Tab-separated table of C-alpha atoms and ligand atoms in Angstrom:
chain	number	residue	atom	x	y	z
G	36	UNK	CA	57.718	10.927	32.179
G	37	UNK	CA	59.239	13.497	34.489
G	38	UNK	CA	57.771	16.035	36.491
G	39	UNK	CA	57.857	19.298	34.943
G	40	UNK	CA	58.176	21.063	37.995
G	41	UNK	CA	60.463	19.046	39.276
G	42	UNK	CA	58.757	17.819	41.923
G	43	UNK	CA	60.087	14.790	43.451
G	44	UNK	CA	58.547	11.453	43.992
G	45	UNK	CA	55.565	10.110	43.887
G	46	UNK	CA	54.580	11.595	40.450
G	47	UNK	CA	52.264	10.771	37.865
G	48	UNK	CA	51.768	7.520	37.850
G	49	UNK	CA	48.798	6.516	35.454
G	50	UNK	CA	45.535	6.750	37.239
G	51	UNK	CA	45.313	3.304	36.882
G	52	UNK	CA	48.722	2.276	38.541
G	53	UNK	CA	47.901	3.213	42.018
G	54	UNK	CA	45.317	2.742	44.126
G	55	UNK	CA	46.088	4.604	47.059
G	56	UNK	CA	46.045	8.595	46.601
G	57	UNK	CA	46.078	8.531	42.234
G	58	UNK	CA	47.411	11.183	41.264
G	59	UNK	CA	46.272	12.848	37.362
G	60	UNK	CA	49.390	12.658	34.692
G	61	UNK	CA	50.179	16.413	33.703
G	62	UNK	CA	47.371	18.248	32.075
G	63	UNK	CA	45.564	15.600	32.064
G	64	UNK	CA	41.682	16.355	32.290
G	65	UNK	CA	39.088	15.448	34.690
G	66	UNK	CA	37.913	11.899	34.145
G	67	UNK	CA	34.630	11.266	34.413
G	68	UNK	CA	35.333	8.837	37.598
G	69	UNK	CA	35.935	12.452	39.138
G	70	UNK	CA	32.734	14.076	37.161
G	71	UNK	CA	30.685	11.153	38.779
G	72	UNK	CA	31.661	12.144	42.358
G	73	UNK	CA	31.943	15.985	41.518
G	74	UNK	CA	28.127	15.404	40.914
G	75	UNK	CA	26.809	13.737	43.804
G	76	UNK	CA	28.916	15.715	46.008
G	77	UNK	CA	27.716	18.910	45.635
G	78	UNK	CA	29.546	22.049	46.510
G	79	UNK	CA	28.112	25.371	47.910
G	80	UNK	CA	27.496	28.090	45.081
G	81	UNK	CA	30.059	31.117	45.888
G	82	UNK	CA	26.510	33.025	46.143
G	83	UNK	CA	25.501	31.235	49.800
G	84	UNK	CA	28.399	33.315	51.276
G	85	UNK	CA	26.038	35.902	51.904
G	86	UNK	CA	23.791	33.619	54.409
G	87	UNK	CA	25.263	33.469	57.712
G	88	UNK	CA	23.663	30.327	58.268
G	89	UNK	CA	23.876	28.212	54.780
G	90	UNK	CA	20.333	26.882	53.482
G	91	UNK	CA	20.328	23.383	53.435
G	92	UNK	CA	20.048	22.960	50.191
G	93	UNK	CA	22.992	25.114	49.476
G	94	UNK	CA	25.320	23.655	52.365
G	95	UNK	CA	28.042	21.323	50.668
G	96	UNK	CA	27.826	17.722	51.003
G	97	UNK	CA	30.134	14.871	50.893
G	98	UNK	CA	29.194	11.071	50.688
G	99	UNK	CA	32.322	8.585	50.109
G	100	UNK	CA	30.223	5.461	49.863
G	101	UNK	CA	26.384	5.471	49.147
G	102	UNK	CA	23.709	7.446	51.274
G	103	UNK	CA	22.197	4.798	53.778
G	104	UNK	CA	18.531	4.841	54.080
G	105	UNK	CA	17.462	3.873	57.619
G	106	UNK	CA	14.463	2.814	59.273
G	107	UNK	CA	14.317	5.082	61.962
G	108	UNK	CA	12.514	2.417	64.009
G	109	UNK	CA	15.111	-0.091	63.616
G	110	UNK	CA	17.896	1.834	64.423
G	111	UNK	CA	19.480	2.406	67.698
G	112	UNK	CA	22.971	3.792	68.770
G	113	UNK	CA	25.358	1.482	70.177
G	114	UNK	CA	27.818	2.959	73.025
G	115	UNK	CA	30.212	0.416	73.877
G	116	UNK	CA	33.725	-0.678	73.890
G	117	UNK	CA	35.938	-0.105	76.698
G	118	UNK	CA	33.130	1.483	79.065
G	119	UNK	CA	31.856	0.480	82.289
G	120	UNK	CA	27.695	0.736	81.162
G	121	UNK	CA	27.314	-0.090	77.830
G	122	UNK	CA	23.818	1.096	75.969
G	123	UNK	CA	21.921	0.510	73.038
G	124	UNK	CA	19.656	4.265	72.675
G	125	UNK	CA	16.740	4.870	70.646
G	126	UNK	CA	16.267	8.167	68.823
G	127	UNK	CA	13.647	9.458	71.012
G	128	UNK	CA	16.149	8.887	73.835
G	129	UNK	CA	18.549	10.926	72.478
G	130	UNK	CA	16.401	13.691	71.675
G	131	UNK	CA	15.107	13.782	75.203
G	132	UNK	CA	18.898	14.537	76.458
G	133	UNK	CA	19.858	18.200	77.143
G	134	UNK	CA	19.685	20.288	74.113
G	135	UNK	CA	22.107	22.422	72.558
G	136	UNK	CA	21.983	24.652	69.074
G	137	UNK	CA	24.869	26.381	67.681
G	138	UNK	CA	26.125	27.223	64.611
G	139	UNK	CA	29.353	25.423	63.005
G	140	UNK	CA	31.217	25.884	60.011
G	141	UNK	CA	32.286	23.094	58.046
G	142	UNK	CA	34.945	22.537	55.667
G	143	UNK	CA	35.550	19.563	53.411
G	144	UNK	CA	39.468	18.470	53.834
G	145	UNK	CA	39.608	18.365	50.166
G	146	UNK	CA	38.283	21.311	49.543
G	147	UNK	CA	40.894	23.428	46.656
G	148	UNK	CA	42.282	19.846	45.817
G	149	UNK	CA	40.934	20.413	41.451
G	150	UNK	CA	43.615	23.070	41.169
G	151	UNK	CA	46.507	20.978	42.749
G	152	UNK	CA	49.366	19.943	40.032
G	153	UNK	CA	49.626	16.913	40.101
G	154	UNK	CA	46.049	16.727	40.858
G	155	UNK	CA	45.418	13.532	43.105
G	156	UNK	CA	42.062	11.503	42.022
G	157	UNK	CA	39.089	12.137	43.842
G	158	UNK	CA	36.427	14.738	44.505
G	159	UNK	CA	37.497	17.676	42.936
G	160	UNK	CA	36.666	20.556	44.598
G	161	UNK	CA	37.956	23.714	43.382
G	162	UNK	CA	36.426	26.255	46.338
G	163	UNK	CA	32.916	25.413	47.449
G	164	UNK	CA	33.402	22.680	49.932
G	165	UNK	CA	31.879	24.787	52.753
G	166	UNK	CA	28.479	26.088	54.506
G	167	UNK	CA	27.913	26.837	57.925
G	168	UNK	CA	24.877	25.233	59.486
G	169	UNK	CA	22.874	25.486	62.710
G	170	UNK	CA	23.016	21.874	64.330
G	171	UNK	CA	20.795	21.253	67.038
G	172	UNK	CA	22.223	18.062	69.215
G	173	UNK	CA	23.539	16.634	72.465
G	174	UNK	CA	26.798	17.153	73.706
G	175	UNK	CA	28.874	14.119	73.422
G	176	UNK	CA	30.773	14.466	76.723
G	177	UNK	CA	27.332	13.953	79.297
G	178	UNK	CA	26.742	10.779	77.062
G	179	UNK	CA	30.296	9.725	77.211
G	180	UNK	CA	30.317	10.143	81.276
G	181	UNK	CA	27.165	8.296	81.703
G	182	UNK	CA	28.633	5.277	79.674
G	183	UNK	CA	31.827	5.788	82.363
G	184	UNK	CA	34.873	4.847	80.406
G	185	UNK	CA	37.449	2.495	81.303
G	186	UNK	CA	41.053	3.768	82.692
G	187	UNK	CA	42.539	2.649	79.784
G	188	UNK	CA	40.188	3.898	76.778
G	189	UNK	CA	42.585	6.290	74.937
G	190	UNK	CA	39.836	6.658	71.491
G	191	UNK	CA	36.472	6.948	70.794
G	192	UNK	CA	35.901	5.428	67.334
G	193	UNK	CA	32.399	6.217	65.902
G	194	UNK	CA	30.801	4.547	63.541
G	195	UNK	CA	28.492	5.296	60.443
G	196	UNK	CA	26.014	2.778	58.897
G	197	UNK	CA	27.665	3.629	55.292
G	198	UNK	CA	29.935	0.783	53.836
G	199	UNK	CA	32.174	0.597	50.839
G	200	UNK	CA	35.844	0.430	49.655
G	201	UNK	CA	38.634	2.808	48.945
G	202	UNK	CA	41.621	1.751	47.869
G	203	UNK	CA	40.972	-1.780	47.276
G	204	UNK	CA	40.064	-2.006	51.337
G	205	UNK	CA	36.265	-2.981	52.658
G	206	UNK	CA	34.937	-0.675	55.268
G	207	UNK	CA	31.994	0.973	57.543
G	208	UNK	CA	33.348	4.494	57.699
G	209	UNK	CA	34.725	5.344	60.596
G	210	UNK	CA	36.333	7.727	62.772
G	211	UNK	CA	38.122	8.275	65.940
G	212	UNK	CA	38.933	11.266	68.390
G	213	UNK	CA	41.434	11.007	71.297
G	214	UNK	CA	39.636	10.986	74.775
G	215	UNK	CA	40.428	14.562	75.515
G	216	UNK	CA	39.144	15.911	72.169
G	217	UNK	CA	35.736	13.597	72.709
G	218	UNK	CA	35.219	15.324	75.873
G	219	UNK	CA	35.198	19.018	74.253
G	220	UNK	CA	31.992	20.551	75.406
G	221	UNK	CA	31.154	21.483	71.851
G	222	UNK	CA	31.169	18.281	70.387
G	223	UNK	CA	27.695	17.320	69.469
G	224	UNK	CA	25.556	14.214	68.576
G	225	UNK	CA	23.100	16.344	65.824
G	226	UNK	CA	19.568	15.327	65.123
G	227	UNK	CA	18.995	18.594	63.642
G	228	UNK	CA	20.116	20.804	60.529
G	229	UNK	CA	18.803	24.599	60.612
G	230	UNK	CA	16.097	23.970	62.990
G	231	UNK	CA	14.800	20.518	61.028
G	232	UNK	CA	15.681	16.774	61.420
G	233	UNK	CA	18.817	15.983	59.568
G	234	UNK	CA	18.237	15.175	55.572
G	235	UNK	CA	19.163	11.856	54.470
G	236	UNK	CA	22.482	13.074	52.666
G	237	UNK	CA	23.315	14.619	56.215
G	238	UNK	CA	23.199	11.860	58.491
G	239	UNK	CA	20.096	11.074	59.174
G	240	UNK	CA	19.172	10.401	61.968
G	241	UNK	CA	22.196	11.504	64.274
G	242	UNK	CA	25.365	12.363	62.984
G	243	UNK	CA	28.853	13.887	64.939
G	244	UNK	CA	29.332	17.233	64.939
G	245	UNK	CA	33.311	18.030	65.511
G	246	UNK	CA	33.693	22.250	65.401
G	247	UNK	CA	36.800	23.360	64.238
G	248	UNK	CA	37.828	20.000	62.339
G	249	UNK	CA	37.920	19.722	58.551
G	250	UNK	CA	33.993	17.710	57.680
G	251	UNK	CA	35.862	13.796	58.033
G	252	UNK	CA	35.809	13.979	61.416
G	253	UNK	CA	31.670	14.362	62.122
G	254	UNK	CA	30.473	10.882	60.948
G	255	UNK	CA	26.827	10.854	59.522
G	256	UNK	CA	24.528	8.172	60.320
G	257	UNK	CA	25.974	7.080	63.254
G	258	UNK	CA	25.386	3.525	64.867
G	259	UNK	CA	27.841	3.260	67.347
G	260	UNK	CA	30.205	4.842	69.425
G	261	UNK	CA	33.080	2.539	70.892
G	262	UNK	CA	35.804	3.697	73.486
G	263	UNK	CA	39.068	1.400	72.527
G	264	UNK	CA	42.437	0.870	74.391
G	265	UNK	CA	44.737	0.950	71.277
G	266	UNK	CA	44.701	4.290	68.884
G	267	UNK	CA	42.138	3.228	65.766
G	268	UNK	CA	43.879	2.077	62.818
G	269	UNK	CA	40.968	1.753	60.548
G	270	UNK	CA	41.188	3.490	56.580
G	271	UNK	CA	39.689	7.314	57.375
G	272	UNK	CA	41.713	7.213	59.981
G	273	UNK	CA	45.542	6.080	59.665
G	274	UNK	CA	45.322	6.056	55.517
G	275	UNK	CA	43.031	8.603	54.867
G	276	UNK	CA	42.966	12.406	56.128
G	277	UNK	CA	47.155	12.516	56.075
G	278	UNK	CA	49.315	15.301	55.112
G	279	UNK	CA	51.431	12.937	53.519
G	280	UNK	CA	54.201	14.143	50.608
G	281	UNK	CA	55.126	10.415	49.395
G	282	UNK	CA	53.686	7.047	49.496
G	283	UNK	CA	56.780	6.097	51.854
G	284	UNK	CA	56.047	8.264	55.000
G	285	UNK	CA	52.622	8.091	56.982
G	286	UNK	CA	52.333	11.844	57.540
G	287	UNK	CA	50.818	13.866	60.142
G	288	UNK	CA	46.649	13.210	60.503
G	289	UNK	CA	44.214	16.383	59.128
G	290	UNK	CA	42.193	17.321	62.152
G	291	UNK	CA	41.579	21.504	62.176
G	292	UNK	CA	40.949	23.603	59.355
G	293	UNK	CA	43.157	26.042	57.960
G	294	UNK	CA	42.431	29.572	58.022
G	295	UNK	CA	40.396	30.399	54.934
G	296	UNK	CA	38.553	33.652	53.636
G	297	UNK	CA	36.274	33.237	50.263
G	298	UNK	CA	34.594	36.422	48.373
G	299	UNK	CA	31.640	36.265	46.657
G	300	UNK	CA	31.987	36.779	42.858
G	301	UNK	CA	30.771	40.207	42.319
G	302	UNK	CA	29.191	41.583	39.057
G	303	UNK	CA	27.445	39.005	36.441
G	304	UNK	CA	29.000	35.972	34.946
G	305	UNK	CA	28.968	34.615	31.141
G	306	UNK	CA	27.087	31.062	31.356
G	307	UNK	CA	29.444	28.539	29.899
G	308	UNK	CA	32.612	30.449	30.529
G	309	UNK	CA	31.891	32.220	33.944
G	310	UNK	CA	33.860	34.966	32.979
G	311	UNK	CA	32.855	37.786	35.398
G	312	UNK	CA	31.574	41.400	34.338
G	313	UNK	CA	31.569	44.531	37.027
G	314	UNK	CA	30.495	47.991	36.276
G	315	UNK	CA	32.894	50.782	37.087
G	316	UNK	CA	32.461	52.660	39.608
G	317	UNK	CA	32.230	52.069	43.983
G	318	UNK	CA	31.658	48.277	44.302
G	319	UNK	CA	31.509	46.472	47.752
G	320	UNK	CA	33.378	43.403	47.682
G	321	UNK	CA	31.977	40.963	50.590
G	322	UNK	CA	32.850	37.214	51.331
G	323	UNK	CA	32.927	34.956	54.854
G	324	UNK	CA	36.158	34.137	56.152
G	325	UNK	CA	36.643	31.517	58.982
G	326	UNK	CA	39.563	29.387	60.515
G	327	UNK	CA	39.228	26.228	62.985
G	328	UNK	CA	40.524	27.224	65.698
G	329	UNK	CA	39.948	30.585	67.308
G	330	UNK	CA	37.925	33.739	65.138
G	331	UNK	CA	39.876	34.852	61.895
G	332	UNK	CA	41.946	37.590	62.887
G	333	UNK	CA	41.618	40.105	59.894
G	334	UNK	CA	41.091	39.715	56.094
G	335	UNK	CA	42.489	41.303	52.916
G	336	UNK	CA	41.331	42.049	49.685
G	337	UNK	CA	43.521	42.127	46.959
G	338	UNK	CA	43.421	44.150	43.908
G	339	UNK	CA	45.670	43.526	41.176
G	340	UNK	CA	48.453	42.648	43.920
G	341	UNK	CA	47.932	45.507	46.208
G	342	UNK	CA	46.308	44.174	49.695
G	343	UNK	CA	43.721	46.369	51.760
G	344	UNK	CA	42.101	45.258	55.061
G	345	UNK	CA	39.048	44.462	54.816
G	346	UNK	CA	36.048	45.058	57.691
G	347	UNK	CA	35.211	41.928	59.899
G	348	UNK	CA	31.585	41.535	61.169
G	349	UNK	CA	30.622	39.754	64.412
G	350	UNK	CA	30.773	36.173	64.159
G	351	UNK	CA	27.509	33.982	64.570
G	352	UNK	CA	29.045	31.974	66.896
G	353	UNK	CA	32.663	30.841	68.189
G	354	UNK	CA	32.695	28.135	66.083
G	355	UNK	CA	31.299	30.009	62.678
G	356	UNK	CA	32.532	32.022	59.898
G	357	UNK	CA	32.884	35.911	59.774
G	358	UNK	CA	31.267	38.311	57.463
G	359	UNK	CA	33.761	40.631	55.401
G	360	UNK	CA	33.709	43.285	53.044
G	361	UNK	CA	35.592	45.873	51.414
G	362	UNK	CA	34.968	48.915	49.199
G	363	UNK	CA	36.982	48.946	45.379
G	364	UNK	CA	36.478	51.584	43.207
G	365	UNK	CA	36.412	49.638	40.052
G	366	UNK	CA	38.128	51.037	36.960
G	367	UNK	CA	37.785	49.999	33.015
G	368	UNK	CA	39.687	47.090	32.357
G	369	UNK	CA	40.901	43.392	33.079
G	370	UNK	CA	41.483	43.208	36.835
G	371	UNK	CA	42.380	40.065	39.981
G	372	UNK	CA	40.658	40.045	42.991
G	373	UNK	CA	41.865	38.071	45.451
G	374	UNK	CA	41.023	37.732	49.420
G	375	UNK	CA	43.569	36.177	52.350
G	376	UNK	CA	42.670	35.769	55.893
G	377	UNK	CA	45.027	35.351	58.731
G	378	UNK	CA	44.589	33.537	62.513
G	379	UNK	CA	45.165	34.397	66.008
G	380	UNK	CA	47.827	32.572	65.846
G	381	UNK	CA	49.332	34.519	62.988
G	382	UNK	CA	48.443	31.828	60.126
G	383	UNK	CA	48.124	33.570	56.361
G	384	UNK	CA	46.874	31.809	53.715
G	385	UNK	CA	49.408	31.109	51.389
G	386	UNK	CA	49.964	32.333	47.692
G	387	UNK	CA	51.438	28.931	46.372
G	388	UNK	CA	48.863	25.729	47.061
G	389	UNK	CA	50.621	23.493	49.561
G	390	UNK	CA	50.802	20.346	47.441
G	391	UNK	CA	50.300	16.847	49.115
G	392	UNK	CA	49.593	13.500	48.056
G	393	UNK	CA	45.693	13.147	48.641
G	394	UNK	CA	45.027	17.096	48.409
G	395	UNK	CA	44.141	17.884	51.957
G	396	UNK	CA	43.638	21.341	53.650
G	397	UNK	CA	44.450	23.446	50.264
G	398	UNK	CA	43.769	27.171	51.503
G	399	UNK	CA	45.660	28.541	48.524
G	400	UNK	CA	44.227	32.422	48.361
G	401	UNK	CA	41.064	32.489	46.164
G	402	UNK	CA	41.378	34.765	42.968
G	403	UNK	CA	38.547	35.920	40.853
G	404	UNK	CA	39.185	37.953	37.535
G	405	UNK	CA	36.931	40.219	36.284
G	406	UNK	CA	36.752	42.771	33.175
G	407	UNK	CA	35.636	46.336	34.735
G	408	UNK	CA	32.959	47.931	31.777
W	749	MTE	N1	29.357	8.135	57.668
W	749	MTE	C1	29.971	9.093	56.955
W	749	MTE	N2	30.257	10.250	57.555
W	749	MTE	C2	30.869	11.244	56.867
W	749	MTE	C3	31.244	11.063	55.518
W	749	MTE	C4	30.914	9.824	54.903
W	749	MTE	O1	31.174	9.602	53.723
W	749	MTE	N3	30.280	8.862	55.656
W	749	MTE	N4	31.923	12.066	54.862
W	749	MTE	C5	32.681	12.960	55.740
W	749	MTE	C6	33.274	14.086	55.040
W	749	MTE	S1	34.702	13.765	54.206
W	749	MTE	C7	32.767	15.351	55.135
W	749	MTE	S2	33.580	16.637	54.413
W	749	MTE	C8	31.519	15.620	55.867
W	749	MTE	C9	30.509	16.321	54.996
W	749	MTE	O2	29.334	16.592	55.697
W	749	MTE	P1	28.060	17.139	54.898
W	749	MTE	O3	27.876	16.271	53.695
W	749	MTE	O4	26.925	17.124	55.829
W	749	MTE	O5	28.412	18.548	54.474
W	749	MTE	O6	30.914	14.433	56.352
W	749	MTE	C10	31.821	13.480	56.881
W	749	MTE	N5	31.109	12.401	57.497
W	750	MO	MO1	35.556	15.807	53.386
């Protein structure tokens, strides 16, 4: 079958023919592989944009394997590898290191991948792969200096205590950051979530924290942290998390996320349907917009097509989202609102989703129609 949209190569194979990055035949619905993981995976409701610090229970969560339980008593973090003083540290001495809180907001790679065409096979996030929590932790670095790493370490590779396979491959899931990214001040070993110790679907006990990079890069339920002379080849990192167009080229890795702004739905929704209702008149349109690298830059709302700017609020934190609003005077009839939010660096979000093989860092501009009584 061809592509309709002529897109070229790889397309549509049956989800059965490929195990690396399926991609869903044209129109075809989702299966209930993807229902299964769309419901263990929750996203945040559109409605937890108005918290600048997401309840826990509302933050997203994402969980490629099953959630480990450990016995806190048991468990210690490994530091090894390449480093001069290797250490094996309980919780407790973690928790007595210096102490750091800030707030971080964190975005799923995969987050807009549903509405891709072809869709690729796996969690299928339309929007709501985001929340911004308040993680209380360690910095990395201090740990990382007393361990003294070799002259030749060029990756940290951490390790969680989950285990499974993707793509046909058996794997603890793992990450790595280059030694000059590990060493960013604001990278954090988290014990904490909003002021209490991490839930089990979080990471408990200690999970990475990476600001600023899409949510594959801060491992949950760490066990060990390795420095390693050769760059990690292991699946999250060199098959996984790619912006890769075919099955042929490797493609560049997904590390920060792409400037983003959501609105929250206003007016009432139908149940089943979620059609959206708004009384005429002055409405205030508000959402959280937020970008990984430096603050968002300014935000738009769109009505029917026309863009306005939008009013930016302080951000919690340097490394957390930004209120926004916008007043619409909301007439009778069938109307699309959109919002777009643009970088330091000058980054928009773009109209048309950038299509990829395995759906990664899809900040197509978020439109929400609603009939105006
Ligand atoms: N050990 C481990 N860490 C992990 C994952 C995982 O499956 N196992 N998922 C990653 C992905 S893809 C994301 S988006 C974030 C989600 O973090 P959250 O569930 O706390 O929101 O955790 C990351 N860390
Ligand atoms: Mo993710």
């Amino acid at each position: 079958m061809d592509d309709p949209y002529g897109r070229p190569a790889p397309f549509g194979p049956l989800v059965a023919d490929c195990h690396m990055a399926p991609l869903a035949r044209p129109g075809q619905d989702i299966t209930f592989d993807e229902l299964q993981l769309a419901t263990r995976n929750r996203g945040m409701p559109l409605e937890g944009l108005h918290y600048d610090i997401t309840p826990v229970g509302m933050h997203y969560l994402l969980v490629h394997f099953d959630i480990p339980s450990v016995d806190v008593g048991d468990w210690r973090l490994r530091v090894g590898g390449a480093v001069d003083r290797p250490v094996e540290l309980a919780i407790a001495e973690i928790r007595s290191r210096p102490e750091v809180t800030i707030p971080v907001t964190m975005e799923c790679a995969g987050n807009g991948r549903a509405r891709l065409d072809p869709r690729p096979i796996s969690q299928p996030w339309l929007v709501e792969a985001v929340g911004t929590a308040e993680w209380t932790g360690t910095p990395l670095a201090g740990l990382l200096q007393e361990a003294g790493l070799a002259d030749d370490a060029v990756e940290i590779v951490f390790t969680g205590a989950d285990r499974g396979i993707e793509s046909g491959i058996e794997h603890d899931y793992q990450r790595s950051l280059t030694i000059s990214e590990a060493s960013r001040p604001e990278i954090l070993l988290a014990w904490a979530m909003n002021g209490r110790d991490l839930e089990p679907q979080h990471g408990y006990p200690l999970r990475l924290i990476v600001p600023g990079w899409y949510g594959m890069a801060s491992v949950k339920w760490l066990t060990g942290i390795d420095a390693v002379t050769a760059p990690f080849a292991g699946y999250q990192q060199a098959t996984a998390y790619r912006y890769q167009e075919s099955r042929d080229e490797p493609g560049e890795p997904v590390t920060r996320i792409r400037v983003r702004a959501l609105m929250i739905p206003p007016g009432i929704p139908d149940f089943r349907t979620r059609s959206r209702f708004v009384d005429g008149g002055a409405v205030t349109v508000t959402g959280r917009a937020w970008c990984g690298t430096e603050l968002v830059a300014g935000v738009e709302l769109g009505v029917d097509g026309d863009w306005q700017p939008a009013v930016l609020d302080e951000a919690p934190g340097p490394w957390a989202w930004r209120r926004w609003s916008c007043s619409w005077e909301a007439v009778p009839g069938d109307h699309v609102l959109a919002c777009r939010a643009i970088d330091a660096d000058g980054n928009i979000q773009p109209g048309e989703a950038p299509w990829n093989l395995q759906g990664m860092g899809n900040n197509l501009v978020q439109e929400v129609a609603v009939s105006v009584r």
